[in-house]
Amino acid sequence: MTMRVAIVGAGPAGLYAAGHLLQTPGLQCEVDLYERLPTPWGLVRAGVAPDHPEKKLIVDRLFQHTLARPELRFFGNVEVGRDVQPGELANWYGAVIHASGAAGDRSLGLAGEDLPGCWSAREFVAWYNGHPDQRGLPVDLSCERVVIVGNGNVALDLARLLTQPVEALEKTDIAGHALRALRASRVREVVLLGRRGPAQAAFNNPELEELGHLDGVEIAVDGWGEEGGVDWVTRRKLATLRELAARHVPRPRKRIEFRFFTSPLAIRGDGRVQRLELSGERGSLDAGLVLRAVGYRGTPILGLPFDAEAGVVPNTEGQVLPGVYVTGWIKRGPRGIIGSNKACAAETVGHLLREHAAGRLGRGALDAAAVKAELRRRQPELVDLGGWRTIDRAERLAGLKHGRPRIKMTGISQMMDCVHQGEAQAHDS
Ligand SMILES: Cc1cc2nc3c(=O)[nH]c(=O)nc-3n(C[C@H](O)[C@H](O)[C@H](O)COP(=O)(O)OP(=O)(O)OC[C@H]3O[C@@H](n4cnc5c(N)ncnc54)[C@H](O)[C@@H]3O)c2cc1C
Ligand SMILES: NC(=O)c1ccc[n+]([C@@H]2O[C@H](COP(=O)([O-])OP(=O)(O)OC[C@H]3O[C@@H](n4cnc5c(N)ncnc54)[C@H](OP(=O)(O)O)[C@@H]3O)[C@@H](O)[C@H]2O)c1
């Protein structure tokens, strides 16, 4: 009997889970992949920095292969929770895997955090990567100083983006609105606040070393702390920081400062962000933009248990309820690189397959044709694999003319117009 599985979310976790299922020898399986956007790839499209194209290329190739499998159907522009409920999917399919990532962010719990000009990294990253949800974020780069709270890899992405020469971004897939804002940017200094010391910073060494390649950017470090008894990875991190701080940059264009052992106490401003009050002897710091890069956060899924503290759906090896599973950031929290989701998905799929072998998964109330008809009735603008390929082709073609990997469409209606034109052309030919 063919097992029918719904996967919610076409990010790395969802695609790795689909890949594992479809590559299981001897298993007859069909996968329906639900994605709230017309475009797949999750944070590979809307998170990974535009100046890291090689990562996107490798992952794009790998996932295109999975998406093209004949046993998989892509249901883009279908939001679970809006167009179809999680409980309905549990009824329609033998099993459901939720791979919806982390759609929210951790907050600092400070006064002034909701002032315009204080954005979460999630909002800012989605803005420069052309995610339809944040294309209208009113980002103002007319200030001289930006403060980033947090010392993770995302914080380094933001610092790099704000300080590198804009010409370097002109050949990337950064959103057009972000490129225009960065061309006009008056930002001269980016200060990264770390509540702990450099030895405890969450960023990785390769990402830190990359800052050394930024043209005309001076780097300063304030607050070294204790350095004894650390492992070699941390020793390398400290050595890199020391090298970066010791470099002489003639006539620097911009400056990045790591300010360790420093926390914001409040964000102040009259109608928008103007300054931060800092812990200890640090006093206050003027800033026109504050970015909270303190981590993403999962959000609840209707009908499933939720650990509000950790922002995850509690699970055992990925299983939440009989026939209902999680994988990726919604399963284990907002940490780990793209590849980490492969082993995570393998664990979830492994559990699912054991349940299947034991005959503990139901058959699902709807067959493949009935599901598609029902979805089309509820969401006439459903985007299938052909629709996504039309968008993909049009974006790449637009990019080709400008020496860019693609020019992203950032609006759902723009994407739908493109899909409909593609359909019309297909009918003409
Ligand atoms: C800013 C940033 C930069 C990063 N850069 C790198 C990097 O350079 N290299 C690296 O290896 N890792 C990087 N990572 C980590 C990597 O992106 C994550 O490990 C990975 O994307 C997590 O995968 P996921 O599938 O769990 O979540 P996501 O990638 O977020 O995918 C979840 C998907 O589910 C969809 N979805 C959500 N809710 C619904 C719903 N209700 N219905 C239907 N669909 C839904 C979303 O639209 C999304 O497509 C970065 C992370 C961030 C935040
Ligand atoms: N190039 C890449 O491979 C790449 C790029 C981007 C992201 N990623 C991955 O994506 C994941 C998410 O990255 P991330 O940077 O969002 O998260 P992260 O690695 O968890 O870093 C979060 C940072 O925020 C700090 N923080 C948390 N709460 C805070 C608070 N209340 N006040 C002050 N600081 C606070 C943390 O400090 P403490 O340590 O003190 O808690 C830490 O420095 C990571 O696994 C990362 O490696 C990878």
XYZ file of C-alpha atoms and ligand atoms in Angstrom:
530
model
C 0.000 0.000 0.000
C 1.334 3.462 -0.897
C 1.921 5.624 2.153
C 0.801 9.241 1.691
C 2.627 11.897 3.735
C 2.045 15.657 4.028
C 5.070 17.819 4.826
C 4.420 21.386 5.974
C 7.218 23.795 5.008
C 9.535 23.665 1.979
C 12.671 24.754 3.832
C 15.737 22.548 4.346
C 14.035 20.436 7.033
C 10.988 19.683 4.872
C 13.071 18.913 1.796
C 15.511 16.672 3.646
C 12.528 14.809 5.165
C 10.996 14.368 1.686
C 14.359 13.180 0.354
C 14.754 10.599 3.124
C 11.232 9.261 2.565
C 11.560 9.039 -1.210
C 14.972 7.393 -1.051
C 13.911 4.643 1.367
C 14.449 1.370 -0.513
C 11.276 -0.627 -1.085
C 8.976 2.044 0.356
C 5.991 3.085 -1.747
C 5.443 6.663 -0.730
C 3.867 9.876 -2.047
C 4.692 13.238 -0.533
C 2.656 16.439 -0.702
C 4.826 19.435 0.235
C 2.875 22.438 1.561
C 4.485 25.890 1.525
C 2.868 29.183 2.482
C 4.909 31.109 -0.114
C 4.780 30.510 -3.870
C 8.562 29.874 -3.595
C 10.318 26.998 -1.795
C 13.681 26.793 0.125
C 12.698 28.620 3.366
C 15.666 30.412 4.913
C 17.966 29.352 2.087
C 16.085 31.928 0.007
C 15.025 34.319 2.774
C 17.804 33.950 5.380
C 21.209 33.041 3.939
C 23.124 36.238 3.212
C 23.105 37.479 -0.412
C 26.928 37.543 -0.448
C 27.026 33.772 0.209
C 25.792 32.643 -3.228
C 27.814 29.431 -3.312
C 25.802 27.954 -0.416
C 22.523 28.816 -2.110
C 23.700 27.260 -5.378
C 24.710 23.936 -3.837
C 21.527 23.626 -1.803
C 19.357 24.797 -4.693
C 20.713 21.990 -6.898
C 20.209 19.372 -4.207
C 16.662 20.439 -3.383
C 15.606 20.910 -7.037
C 16.399 17.226 -7.460
C 14.057 16.260 -4.582
C 11.331 18.640 -5.762
C 11.420 17.084 -9.246
C 10.697 13.552 -7.966
C 7.490 12.242 -9.581
C 6.187 11.018 -6.205
C 6.287 14.578 -4.804
C 3.719 17.343 -5.346
C 4.510 20.971 -4.448
C 1.581 22.951 -3.043
C 2.950 26.488 -2.895
C 0.993 29.524 -1.725
C -0.987 27.243 0.608
C -0.715 28.199 4.252
C -1.436 25.561 6.856
C -3.516 27.246 9.544
C -5.175 29.527 6.945
C -6.097 27.474 3.842
C -6.068 24.076 5.493
C -5.942 23.148 9.176
C -3.319 20.851 10.747
C -6.112 18.579 12.013
C -7.472 18.205 8.466
C -4.055 17.135 7.200
C -3.811 14.556 9.996
C -7.138 13.186 8.762
C -6.337 13.328 5.021
C -2.902 11.630 5.185
C -1.295 8.613 6.788
C 1.257 10.933 8.404
C 2.049 14.658 8.648
C 5.511 16.162 9.210
C 5.543 19.778 10.347
C 8.738 21.517 9.168
C 7.567 25.106 9.461
C 10.741 26.548 11.024
C 10.777 29.439 13.484
C 8.419 32.200 12.383
C 8.921 34.507 15.382
C 11.791 35.967 17.354
C 13.096 36.133 20.901
C 12.535 39.491 22.482
C 14.805 41.398 24.872
C 11.894 42.426 27.102
C 13.149 46.037 27.187
C 11.374 49.375 27.230
C 11.429 50.911 23.741
C 11.862 47.614 21.924
C 8.802 48.311 19.781
C 9.972 51.776 18.629
C 10.283 52.177 14.845
C 13.924 51.563 13.956
C 14.278 48.672 16.396
C 13.792 45.544 14.298
C 14.445 41.892 14.917
C 17.129 40.324 12.757
C 14.368 38.108 11.358
C 12.486 41.154 10.028
C 15.627 42.879 8.718
C 17.042 39.741 7.080
C 13.673 39.003 5.439
C 13.605 42.625 4.207
C 16.986 42.510 2.463
C 16.312 39.026 1.116
C 13.006 40.053 -0.489
C 10.600 37.972 1.650
C 7.077 39.181 0.753
C 6.167 39.635 4.447
C 8.833 42.310 5.035
C 9.186 44.104 1.705
C 7.489 47.147 3.227
C 9.627 47.337 6.406
C 10.395 51.059 6.796
C 14.175 50.698 7.085
C 15.969 54.022 7.437
C 19.747 53.963 6.928
C 20.245 57.716 7.231
C 21.865 57.317 10.661
C 25.622 57.057 11.346
C 25.520 54.242 13.896
C 23.697 50.897 13.991
C 23.708 48.715 17.112
C 23.303 44.964 16.789
C 22.426 43.052 19.949
C 23.748 39.465 19.954
C 26.942 37.683 18.931
C 25.744 34.873 16.673
C 26.339 34.208 12.972
C 23.227 36.202 12.115
C 24.712 39.247 13.884
C 27.845 38.899 11.710
C 25.715 38.615 8.544
C 24.076 41.938 9.459
C 27.373 43.664 10.286
C 28.897 42.498 6.982
C 25.881 43.570 4.966
C 25.837 47.054 6.488
C 29.555 47.745 6.047
C 30.653 46.136 2.805
C 30.957 48.237 -0.340
C 27.576 48.299 -2.029
C 29.220 47.395 -5.378
C 29.904 43.936 -3.913
C 26.170 43.455 -3.339
C 25.190 44.625 -6.805
C 26.091 41.210 -8.239
C 24.032 39.265 -5.683
C 20.350 38.332 -5.349
C 19.703 40.972 -2.659
C 16.244 42.579 -2.959
C 16.114 45.675 -5.164
C 14.618 47.844 -2.393
C 17.476 46.871 -0.043
C 20.088 47.619 -2.687
C 18.629 51.106 -3.190
C 18.557 51.754 0.575
C 22.167 50.559 0.961
C 23.341 52.769 -1.910
C 21.982 55.763 -0.006
C 23.151 54.495 3.398
C 24.977 56.912 5.711
C 25.874 54.217 8.236
C 29.528 54.574 9.289
C 29.686 52.415 12.380
C 28.180 49.115 13.493
C 28.470 48.194 17.180
C 27.842 44.578 18.176
C 26.833 44.104 21.795
C 27.680 40.783 23.471
C 26.319 40.124 26.931
C 29.189 37.703 27.522
C 32.838 37.709 26.427
C 34.576 36.901 23.131
C 35.316 33.352 24.287
C 31.567 32.730 24.641
C 30.522 34.402 21.379
C 28.189 32.141 19.361
C 29.586 33.043 15.922
C 31.825 30.583 14.074
C 35.428 31.136 13.061
C 34.974 31.121 9.255
C 32.243 33.771 9.543
C 34.448 35.890 11.840
C 37.450 35.523 9.510
C 35.317 36.807 6.633
C 35.207 40.235 8.286
C 38.932 40.527 7.525
C 38.112 40.611 3.799
C 35.839 43.639 4.051
C 37.368 46.466 2.078
C 38.051 49.652 4.079
C 36.449 48.439 7.305
C 38.258 48.992 10.586
C 37.518 46.543 13.413
C 37.768 47.283 17.137
C 37.263 45.076 20.187
C 36.269 46.344 23.611
C 36.312 43.890 26.545
C 38.520 40.780 26.311
C 37.764 38.964 29.612
C 39.496 35.812 30.835
C 41.185 33.714 28.168
C 42.593 30.761 30.137
C 41.515 27.122 29.753
C 39.690 27.382 26.412
C 39.588 24.779 23.598
C 41.397 25.250 20.273
C 38.306 26.510 18.419
C 37.909 29.285 20.969
C 41.650 30.011 20.935
C 41.428 30.468 17.170
C 38.426 32.760 17.585
C 40.296 34.922 20.086
C 43.392 34.987 17.877
C 41.287 36.057 14.877
C 39.656 38.828 16.884
C 43.094 40.024 17.997
C 44.355 40.003 14.393
C 41.301 41.867 13.157
C 41.643 44.507 15.873
C 45.392 44.933 15.214
C 45.048 45.461 11.437
C 45.874 48.914 10.177
C 43.208 50.042 7.717
C 44.279 53.238 5.950
C 41.441 55.773 5.616
C 38.690 53.408 6.782
C 35.262 53.901 5.196
C 33.440 52.169 8.014
C 34.007 50.641 11.407
C 32.767 47.552 13.257
C 33.126 47.448 17.028
C 32.653 44.343 19.168
C 31.611 45.544 22.597
C 31.615 42.547 24.921
C 30.166 42.206 28.444
C 27.566 44.815 27.511
C 23.759 44.562 27.550
C 21.156 47.107 26.543
C 18.947 48.203 29.452
C 16.466 50.338 27.506
C 15.925 51.721 24.024
C 14.991 55.394 23.922
C 13.719 57.770 21.303
C 11.070 60.281 20.438
C 8.860 58.459 17.921
C 11.786 56.320 16.712
C 15.032 54.827 18.009
C 17.631 57.417 19.045
C 19.802 55.794 21.724
C 20.362 52.820 24.005
C 21.079 52.777 27.705
C 23.736 50.217 28.474
C 24.695 48.073 31.443
C 27.405 48.870 34.042
C 29.692 51.829 33.351
C 28.830 51.901 29.661
C 26.396 54.826 29.852
C 24.368 55.415 26.723
C 25.015 55.111 22.986
C 23.379 57.070 20.166
C 22.011 54.878 17.373
C 19.412 55.339 14.635
C 18.852 51.628 14.096
C 18.870 48.751 16.595
C 18.802 45.166 15.343
C 18.012 42.395 17.813
C 19.979 39.355 16.625
C 19.267 37.293 19.729
C 17.626 34.347 18.010
C 14.537 33.302 16.108
C 11.642 31.576 17.879
C 9.137 28.898 16.873
C 5.422 29.667 17.035
C 2.584 27.299 18.075
C 0.811 24.977 15.627
C -2.936 24.661 16.160
C -3.826 21.419 17.937
C -0.247 20.473 18.847
C 1.414 20.862 22.255
C 3.886 23.770 22.510
C 6.816 24.499 24.810
C 6.477 28.281 25.115
C 9.819 28.620 26.914
C 11.888 26.942 24.185
C 9.551 27.857 21.294
C 9.389 24.263 20.040
C 6.805 21.492 19.664
C 7.752 18.849 22.270
C 8.486 15.512 20.606
C 10.154 12.138 20.961
C 12.592 11.577 18.085
C 10.322 13.839 16.049
C 7.019 12.209 16.981
C 4.437 14.498 18.589
C 1.249 12.430 18.382
C 0.500 9.190 16.529
C 0.992 10.051 12.837
C 2.104 13.639 13.557
C 5.792 14.596 13.426
C 8.100 17.601 13.491
C 11.533 18.286 12.042
C 13.965 21.199 11.699
C 13.847 24.386 13.768
C 10.284 23.807 15.007
C 11.513 20.479 16.433
C 14.848 21.395 18.012
C 14.873 25.207 18.227
C 16.422 27.902 16.023
C 19.961 26.609 15.821
C 22.118 24.727 13.383
C 23.258 25.171 9.816
C 21.414 23.919 6.724
C 23.125 20.519 6.886
C 22.101 19.990 10.548
C 18.556 19.516 9.312
C 19.547 16.408 7.371
C 20.271 14.261 10.433
C 17.311 15.860 12.216
C 14.973 14.832 9.384
C 16.520 11.344 9.253
C 15.640 10.833 12.930
C 12.034 11.958 12.381
C 11.587 9.872 9.227
C 13.183 6.882 10.964
C 10.561 7.071 13.704
C 7.771 7.486 11.161
C 8.942 4.442 9.174
C 9.055 2.268 12.287
C 5.447 3.242 13.061
C 4.503 2.484 9.456
C 6.195 -0.925 9.581
C 4.338 -1.704 12.812
C 1.034 -0.876 11.065
C 0.330 2.021 13.427
C -0.248 4.700 10.761
C -3.717 5.211 9.283
C -4.451 5.246 5.540
C -5.646 8.824 5.229
C -9.228 9.773 4.352
C -8.585 11.465 0.973
C -6.800 10.155 -2.088
C -4.318 12.272 -4.048
C -6.869 13.592 -6.560
C -9.381 14.528 -3.849
C -6.720 16.461 -1.891
C -5.706 18.483 -4.937
C -9.316 19.259 -5.862
C -10.090 20.367 -2.311
C -6.990 22.588 -2.140
C -7.709 24.178 -5.527
C -11.236 24.926 -4.347
C -9.918 26.653 -1.213
C -6.879 28.326 -2.782
C -7.381 28.926 -6.520
C -3.928 30.583 -6.570
C -2.155 27.362 -5.568
C 1.357 27.284 -7.087
C 2.532 23.863 -8.244
C 5.981 22.776 -9.404
C 5.362 24.244 -12.869
C 4.369 27.562 -11.295
C 7.513 27.715 -9.144
C 9.669 26.829 -12.153
C 8.089 29.716 -14.066
C 8.966 32.140 -11.242
C 12.464 30.660 -10.932
C 13.123 30.974 -14.673
C 11.836 34.552 -14.818
C 13.958 35.613 -11.822
C 17.106 34.031 -13.253
C 16.483 35.541 -16.680
C 15.998 39.002 -15.162
C 19.259 38.526 -13.231
C 21.222 37.402 -16.285
C 20.878 40.822 -17.903
C 22.541 42.434 -14.868
C 25.152 39.795 -14.041
C 23.179 38.712 -10.973
C 22.136 35.150 -10.062
C 18.497 36.276 -10.023
C 16.354 39.310 -9.389
C 13.817 38.216 -6.821
C 10.147 38.953 -7.034
C 9.133 40.260 -3.638
C 5.332 40.445 -3.915
C 2.868 37.558 -4.013
C 0.745 39.288 -6.678
C 3.852 39.865 -8.837
C 4.685 36.158 -8.510
C 1.118 35.152 -9.378
C 1.115 37.413 -12.473
C 4.299 35.681 -13.584
C 2.785 32.220 -13.000
C -0.356 33.136 -14.968
C 1.707 34.558 -17.860
C 3.721 31.339 -17.895
C 0.504 29.319 -18.002
C -0.819 31.469 -20.851
C 2.429 30.974 -22.799
C 2.249 27.235 -22.218
C -1.276 27.235 -23.715
C -0.123 29.309 -26.736
C 2.758 27.012 -27.629
C 19.662 34.847 8.806
C 20.081 33.414 8.693
C 21.146 33.084 7.879
C 21.548 31.752 7.786
N 22.625 31.467 7.003
C 23.043 30.190 6.912
C 24.162 29.878 6.104
O 24.780 30.751 5.474
N 24.550 28.570 6.041
C 23.902 27.586 6.728
O 24.280 26.407 6.612
N 22.823 27.861 7.517
C 22.384 29.131 7.618
N 21.315 29.426 8.401
C 20.587 28.334 9.086
C 19.558 27.626 8.158
O 18.931 28.594 7.368
C 18.548 26.821 9.009
O 19.238 25.774 9.665
C 17.417 26.191 8.186
O 16.870 27.074 7.247
C 16.270 25.694 9.097
O 15.407 24.927 8.296
P 13.831 24.743 8.550
O 13.351 24.010 7.349
O 13.602 24.185 9.888
O 13.213 26.222 8.570
P 13.007 27.283 7.395
O 14.192 27.378 6.529
O 12.543 28.528 8.065
O 11.804 26.704 6.511
C 10.475 26.665 6.983
C 9.518 26.790 5.808
O 8.171 26.541 6.261
C 7.302 27.491 5.659
N 6.128 27.632 6.522
C 6.082 28.191 7.749
N 4.841 28.124 8.255
C 4.068 27.526 7.317
C 2.683 27.194 7.248
N 1.860 27.472 8.252
N 2.212 26.584 6.140
C 3.047 26.280 5.101
N 4.367 26.601 5.120
C 4.879 27.190 6.215
C 8.140 28.749 5.568
O 7.625 29.674 4.624
C 9.501 28.176 5.163
O 9.610 28.059 3.759
C 20.870 30.747 8.517
C 19.791 31.082 9.342
C 19.404 32.411 9.425
C 18.259 32.781 10.317
N 27.032 31.284 7.873
C 26.331 30.419 8.577
O 26.613 29.223 8.573
C 25.174 30.908 9.383
C 24.709 32.221 9.225
C 23.646 32.640 10.008
C 23.067 31.768 10.927
N 23.536 30.503 11.038
C 23.011 29.581 12.062
O 21.668 29.896 12.385
C 21.451 29.691 13.797
C 20.826 30.929 14.410
O 21.783 31.981 14.489
P 21.559 33.239 15.462
O 22.722 34.125 15.308
O 20.182 33.759 15.252
O 21.455 32.574 16.907
P 22.562 32.120 17.988
O 23.731 31.472 17.348
O 21.804 31.350 19.002
O 23.094 33.494 18.645
C 22.250 34.287 19.425
C 23.067 35.361 20.125
O 22.168 36.192 20.854
C 22.611 36.323 22.187
N 21.477 36.556 23.071
C 20.410 35.745 23.288
N 19.557 36.318 24.156
C 20.105 37.507 24.484
C 19.703 38.564 25.347
N 18.555 38.498 26.022
N 20.511 39.639 25.467
C 21.669 39.712 24.784
N 22.104 38.748 23.950
C 21.328 37.655 23.814
C 23.336 35.023 22.479
O 24.193 35.208 23.582
P 24.432 34.050 24.685
O 25.388 33.113 24.033
O 24.974 34.782 25.833
O 23.082 33.422 24.943
C 24.074 34.816 21.152
O 25.240 35.597 21.095
C 22.788 29.338 14.394
O 22.923 27.959 14.589
C 23.772 29.819 13.349
O 24.994 29.106 13.358
C 24.579 30.049 10.291
